[in-house]
Amino acid sequence: MSTCLRLLVILLTISFLAIPSWAQLGNTSQNQSSLQWSQKRTPHFRLIYPKGYDSLSNHLANTLETVYDPVAKTLGRRPRPISLVLQTQTTVSNGFVTLMPRHTEFYITPPQDANFLGNNRWLDLLAVHEFRHVVQYEKAMTGLSKALFYAFGYNATSFINLGVPDWFSEGDAVCTETALTAGGRGRIPEFNLLQRTQLLSRPKPFSYFKAVAGSYKDNVPDWYVLGYQLTNYTRRTFGPEVWDQALNKYYRFPFYPFSFSDKLRKTTKVGVEGLYRLANEDFKKQWSEQQPRNLTPVDYQSALPKVYTDYQFPQYLPDGRLIALKSGLANIPAFVRLDTLKEETLFETGYLNNSATLSFGTHTLVWAEQHFDPRWGMRDYTVLKTLHTQTGKLNKLSSLSRYFAPSISPDDSRIITVEVDTQGKSQLVLLDASTGQVLQVFPNPDQAFYQQPRFSTDGQQVVVTKQIGRKKTFEIVTLANGSTQEVFTPLIQNIAQPLLHQNWLIYNAPYTGIDQIYAYHLTTKKTYQVTRRPFGAYHAALSPDRKTLAFQDFGEKGFRIGTMPFDPSHWPEIQEIPAAPDRSFGPLVQQENNASILSKVPGQDYPTRSYSKANLFNIYHWGPTFSSSITDLNVGIESQNLISTAFTSGGYTYNAAERQGQWYGNFSYYGWYPVLDVSVSSGSRATRYALDRQAPLDSTGVDRWRQNDLNVGLRLPLTFTHSKYREGLSMAVYGNFIQTKGYDLWVRNRNEPGSNNLAATTVSFAYNRLLRQSKRDVQPRWGQTFLAYARNTPFGGTLQGNLLALQTRLYFPGFAKHHSLRVFGGIQFQGASDTYVFSSPLFFPRGYAYENAQRLTTGSIQYQLPLLYPDLAIGPLLYIQRVKLNAFVDGGHALIPVRNNGLRDRYYGSAGLDIIFDFNLLRFRQPLELGFRQVITQERRYSAQLLVVDIGF
């Protein structure tokens, strides 16, 4: 590349760096204001955590220091010290690293899903996986990428990291957790289940672009799975330092399209598409060798869907029919009743906690659902709900609880559940199934982690998965006396989903490298293989007559419910538990030569200090940014504090249209129940005006004046989601003040203060209740939104203005699945004698320019539907996922003031079509939306517009 071309590319890159939000803020939700914080410092970490968590945080601090060097080794970069925020009030199991601002957060509640956690302790898994992300980000401190960071801050680093595919970041982290721990996701067959099934079932793999970007037509493995496959193959083929070498080349000069692939090719002689092809061939070969023979016959109870659909967690009804949870590309989660390939929807659920369980007694279904604190986004709960399948009665058994994986007794009288406190500790709790009252809490002297408890078929005992450290076993609890018994010696195997019937314990295990159902006889201590399915069998359920076993069987179109005879005489005995095949991850373990880095963790005591909530500023960006209109260039700073209660920006902005500049500052404080917003600006304004008092008006002048703006107010964003509807309410009140000096125009625009000062208020009220959407839905099938918006000038003065706007949107199902009908209506009032005109929030009919009116009424009917799912790739440049059609009819009526205090009627009417494309560019995973609009008005005026719907940021 020539020197001139290099310079041009760098200049273009710097201009792109000025666009904000190339990387999203990591967390913008808050904990309750009453929470007090502490901190611990180690050589490489600062842990910030709620008071009372000193012991847990101290162990985590030692864990992080233990993994620091091993996790960083193969990328050749030792990161700078970083802050970690420990989130204890949420029931979500998660963790992340972000540069906006640079820090990491761990959510301490462990998951109930064994195919997520594996044989790891939860915080150990987070420590290895998330710290690997820290190391990855640190690689950007190289060459020109490092120089751009010092010039522009983390916005620059985030932009540069756009060229590194998401699949690398997550895949490399999964490789690391798999190589350095006993239970990383690369060791769990279910993690690769979809990828394995598609490679062995389809005539050829999806294109690389489709694998990266996703699809509305097919269920494509996510970037974790894709990334593990590609990074795993690369490390096994080219050695442990291959990604260190490729990233060094990339970050030295990343400023051109497909630079990552080019630098990978220079390192390995193969680019990303070639790597994808070779990795697919390699994994297909090894997975083909593992395929079981003499498959277990299955009778399916759910039909083969045309679109990817999962039927999971089968439960028998007394009459032998089945209940399952249905979800997929075309469906929101719902409980369905299955009857010989026919189905009936019973109930569409709210936001389920991922316990990977469902339980049914005689007539009652029980599950755990996530509920949210109205104001504090980092505090949520898992509550228990029951549904009586005969009466349809829904009952919420708990509030403000942290219950997981509930199981109901066969007689519908009791529920056993796992309660996980805010320290991450678990215990078994027995509840009354009618009232939710606690009947018994079972001791947990071993401080084990409990998963997926289940009543025995006679209701006298409970069996639960018990994990201590890296090992698992099953524990049987006799309810009559509370006695416990471990079924066998704990072992490092990802066993799960137990079912206890008489002397038989049925469970899932990945012994052969494929998850199958096994049986353990409690008396003879012998193990038997129950299923031999090609890709995996899960979640066994026994029929009421004890003659049939139901389970979920995986295929290319998703999980289906299958049945087989419950006949132990046909089960082959497993003489010895085999070691699972490790061809894919074994070489990674050998490369690291440190298979269990956390088997021994020091116990050094790090001192505790208070962390003040007055730490409001944490600058992560400096330098230029463009406004969303692309007409304003800002040079300034952006800040977000580490507990996400204070957001600040400030600097100097230059308006290209007016050719004037202003100083500005914005501050929002989320630490109180209402949010405090303050914004100020001060600088010059300019406008052009006609010099002539009569036609022709062909002479113009420019007037410049100084303007100071202050906006201060409170808003209250609330979340009320507790069902399948997303529900929220937001209220706000602001004071708006404008002061001008030097405004000399002889005619003032009514939407400018002129030479006068303006003191106004803004009050708004917004409510929404929208049905959650499946991936294929273009709009909610049901929903309502309402907005009330008022502005006035209650403080007197020369300028007087009033505006009241009311508008609503209603969503209805269309004529076919995924179609949506939206009806809009709004009305707005402005004062007849107003000397100042406020901007309007009201929708205005398309095809017309907005006009000020004393009273304005508008309406619209819009019908949107998906037309095509082409999955069309045009080389490496463009990939079209979906084409949508939007047809609309708009109307309106306005009373417009005229001279002599009169009013003129003005009617609006238009109709049109939008063709909208969902697509991806340059192999980025982030989807974009772009469309074309044709509008015709009632006056027969045609117009065509380019429609930018969503640029993805």
PDB file of N, CA and C in Angstrom, residues 528-564:
ATOM      1  N   TYR A 528     -26.955 -47.899  32.923  1.00  0.00           N
ATOM      2  CA  TYR A 528     -27.450 -48.377  31.641  1.00  0.00           C
ATOM      3  C   TYR A 528     -27.679 -47.182  30.711  1.00  0.00           C
ATOM      4  N   GLN A 529     -27.492 -47.424  29.429  1.00  0.00           N
ATOM      5  CA  GLN A 529     -27.765 -46.392  28.429  1.00  0.00           C
ATOM      6  C   GLN A 529     -29.181 -46.582  27.909  1.00  0.00           C
ATOM      7  N   VAL A 530     -30.000 -45.529  28.049  1.00  0.00           N
ATOM      8  CA  VAL A 530     -31.408 -45.598  27.691  1.00  0.00           C
ATOM      9  C   VAL A 530     -31.629 -45.199  26.239  1.00  0.00           C
ATOM     10  N   THR A 531     -31.001 -44.113  25.801  1.00  0.00           N
ATOM     11  CA  THR A 531     -31.196 -43.635  24.427  1.00  0.00           C
ATOM     12  C   THR A 531     -29.888 -43.682  23.660  1.00  0.00           C
ATOM     13  N   ARG A 532     -30.026 -43.831  22.377  1.00  0.00           N
ATOM     14  CA  ARG A 532     -28.897 -43.713  21.468  1.00  0.00           C
ATOM     15  C   ARG A 532     -29.418 -42.947  20.262  1.00  0.00           C
ATOM     16  N   ARG A 533     -29.413 -41.616  20.400  1.00  0.00           N
ATOM     17  CA  ARG A 533     -29.927 -40.745  19.366  1.00  0.00           C
ATOM     18  C   ARG A 533     -28.765 -40.051  18.646  1.00  0.00           C
ATOM     19  N   PRO A 534     -28.953 -39.640  17.389  1.00  0.00           N
ATOM     20  CA  PRO A 534     -27.808 -39.156  16.601  1.00  0.00           C
ATOM     21  C   PRO A 534     -27.187 -37.873  17.126  1.00  0.00           C
ATOM     22  N   PHE A 535     -27.991 -36.973  17.714  1.00  0.00           N
ATOM     23  CA  PHE A 535     -27.444 -35.668  18.090  1.00  0.00           C
ATOM     24  C   PHE A 535     -27.615 -35.342  19.577  1.00  0.00           C
ATOM     25  N   GLY A 536     -28.596 -35.908  20.230  1.00  0.00           N
ATOM     26  CA  GLY A 536     -28.766 -35.644  21.645  1.00  0.00           C
ATOM     27  C   GLY A 536     -30.187 -35.887  22.099  1.00  0.00           C
ATOM     28  N   ALA A 537     -30.355 -36.401  23.314  1.00  0.00           N
ATOM     29  CA  ALA A 537     -31.660 -36.635  23.923  1.00  0.00           C
ATOM     30  C   ALA A 537     -31.622 -36.056  25.335  1.00  0.00           C
ATOM     31  N   TYR A 538     -32.707 -35.370  25.721  1.00  0.00           N
ATOM     32  CA  TYR A 538     -32.698 -34.611  26.969  1.00  0.00           C
ATOM     33  C   TYR A 538     -34.063 -34.696  27.669  1.00  0.00           C
ATOM     34  N   HIS A 539     -34.042 -34.429  28.971  1.00  0.00           N
ATOM     35  CA  HIS A 539     -35.247 -34.164  29.770  1.00  0.00           C
ATOM     36  C   HIS A 539     -36.273 -35.290  29.677  1.00  0.00           C
ATOM     37  N   ALA A 540     -35.950 -36.398  30.315  1.00  0.00           N
ATOM     38  CA  ALA A 540     -36.857 -37.546  30.319  1.00  0.00           C
ATOM     39  C   ALA A 540     -38.058 -37.294  31.216  1.00  0.00           C
ATOM     40  N   ALA A 541     -39.210 -37.843  30.802  1.00  0.00           N
ATOM     41  CA  ALA A 541     -40.445 -37.807  31.599  1.00  0.00           C
ATOM     42  C   ALA A 541     -41.128 -39.167  31.476  1.00  0.00           C
ATOM     43  N   LEU A 542     -41.688 -39.646  32.572  1.00  0.00           N
ATOM     44  CA  LEU A 542     -42.296 -40.975  32.604  1.00  0.00           C
ATOM     45  C   LEU A 542     -43.815 -40.853  32.571  1.00  0.00           C
ATOM     46  N   SER A 543     -44.462 -41.685  31.742  1.00  0.00           N
ATOM     47  CA  SER A 543     -45.914 -41.618  31.582  1.00  0.00           C
ATOM     48  C   SER A 543     -46.624 -42.092  32.846  1.00  0.00           C
ATOM     49  N   PRO A 544     -47.892 -41.708  33.034  1.00  0.00           N
ATOM     50  CA  PRO A 544     -48.635 -42.106  34.240  1.00  0.00           C
ATOM     51  C   PRO A 544     -48.738 -43.622  34.416  1.00  0.00           C
ATOM     52  N   ASP A 545     -48.805 -44.380  33.311  1.00  0.00           N
ATOM     53  CA  ASP A 545     -48.887 -45.834  33.435  1.00  0.00           C
ATOM     54  C   ASP A 545     -47.514 -46.482  33.528  1.00  0.00           C
ATOM     55  N   ARG A 546     -46.434 -45.677  33.566  1.00  0.00           N
ATOM     56  CA  ARG A 546     -45.055 -46.132  33.721  1.00  0.00           C
ATOM     57  C   ARG A 546     -44.593 -47.044  32.580  1.00  0.00           C
ATOM     58  N   LYS A 547     -45.185 -46.894  31.413  1.00  0.00           N
ATOM     59  CA  LYS A 547     -44.826 -47.744  30.283  1.00  0.00           C
ATOM     60  C   LYS A 547     -44.082 -46.995  29.185  1.00  0.00           C
ATOM     61  N   THR A 548     -44.091 -45.663  29.238  1.00  0.00           N
ATOM     62  CA  THR A 548     -43.519 -44.877  28.142  1.00  0.00           C
ATOM     63  C   THR A 548     -42.621 -43.772  28.703  1.00  0.00           C
ATOM     64  N   LEU A 549     -41.509 -43.569  28.020  1.00  0.00           N
ATOM     65  CA  LEU A 549     -40.588 -42.496  28.383  1.00  0.00           C
ATOM     66  C   LEU A 549     -40.619 -41.447  27.271  1.00  0.00           C
ATOM     67  N   ALA A 550     -40.889 -40.199  27.654  1.00  0.00           N
ATOM     68  CA  ALA A 550     -40.854 -39.087  26.699  1.00  0.00           C
ATOM     69  C   ALA A 550     -39.564 -38.293  26.910  1.00  0.00           C
ATOM     70  N   PHE A 551     -39.053 -37.705  25.850  1.00  0.00           N
ATOM     71  CA  PHE A 551     -37.844 -36.881  25.952  1.00  0.00           C
ATOM     72  C   PHE A 551     -37.795 -35.945  24.750  1.00  0.00           C
ATOM     73  N   GLN A 552     -36.902 -34.978  24.792  1.00  0.00           N
ATOM     74  CA  GLN A 552     -36.742 -34.080  23.653  1.00  0.00           C
ATOM     75  C   GLN A 552     -35.548 -34.535  22.833  1.00  0.00           C
ATOM     76  N   ASP A 553     -35.797 -34.691  21.538  1.00  0.00           N
ATOM     77  CA  ASP A 553     -34.820 -35.217  20.597  1.00  0.00           C
ATOM     78  C   ASP A 553     -34.474 -34.118  19.601  1.00  0.00           C
ATOM     79  N   PHE A 554     -33.190 -33.931  19.332  1.00  0.00           N
ATOM     80  CA  PHE A 554     -32.787 -32.799  18.507  1.00  0.00           C
ATOM     81  C   PHE A 554     -32.580 -33.205  17.063  1.00  0.00           C
ATOM     82  N   GLY A 555     -33.018 -32.288  16.156  1.00  0.00           N
ATOM     83  CA  GLY A 555     -32.786 -32.436  14.734  1.00  0.00           C
ATOM     84  C   GLY A 555     -32.537 -31.075  14.118  1.00  0.00           C
ATOM     85  N   GLU A 556     -32.367 -31.034  12.809  1.00  0.00           N
ATOM     86  CA  GLU A 556     -32.021 -29.793  12.131  1.00  0.00           C
ATOM     87  C   GLU A 556     -33.070 -28.710  12.322  1.00  0.00           C
ATOM     88  N   LYS A 557     -34.349 -29.081  12.460  1.00  0.00           N
ATOM     89  CA  LYS A 557     -35.436 -28.113  12.635  1.00  0.00           C
ATOM     90  C   LYS A 557     -35.751 -27.835  14.098  1.00  0.00           C
ATOM     91  N   GLY A 558     -34.897 -28.320  15.029  1.00  0.00           N
ATOM     92  CA  GLY A 558     -35.106 -28.015  16.433  1.00  0.00           C
ATOM     93  C   GLY A 558     -35.423 -29.250  17.258  1.00  0.00           C
ATOM     94  N   PHE A 559     -35.745 -29.032  18.519  1.00  0.00           N
ATOM     95  CA  PHE A 559     -36.125 -30.118  19.418  1.00  0.00           C
ATOM     96  C   PHE A 559     -37.555 -30.570  19.122  1.00  0.00           C
ATOM     97  N   ARG A 560     -37.752 -31.881  19.063  1.00  0.00           N
ATOM     98  CA  ARG A 560     -39.085 -32.470  18.968  1.00  0.00           C
ATOM     99  C   ARG A 560     -39.280 -33.403  20.154  1.00  0.00           C
ATOM    100  N   ILE A 561     -40.518 -33.590  20.550  1.00  0.00           N
ATOM    101  CA  ILE A 561     -40.819 -34.498  21.647  1.00  0.00           C
ATOM    102  C   ILE A 561     -41.003 -35.896  21.075  1.00  0.00           C
ATOM    103  N   GLY A 562     -40.191 -36.829  21.557  1.00  0.00           N
ATOM    104  CA  GLY A 562     -40.282 -38.214  21.145  1.00  0.00           C
ATOM    105  C   GLY A 562     -40.597 -39.115  22.316  1.00  0.00           C
ATOM    106  N   THR A 563     -41.095 -40.315  22.028  1.00  0.00           N
ATOM    107  CA  THR A 563     -41.387 -41.294  23.070  1.00  0.00           C
ATOM    108  C   THR A 563     -40.802 -42.644  22.683  1.00  0.00           C
ATOM    109  N   MET A 564     -40.556 -43.467  23.710  1.00  0.00           N
ATOM    110  CA  MET A 564     -40.059 -44.826  23.533  1.00  0.00           C
ATOM    111  C   MET A 564     -40.580 -45.660  24.710  1.00  0.00           C
TER     112      MET A 564
END
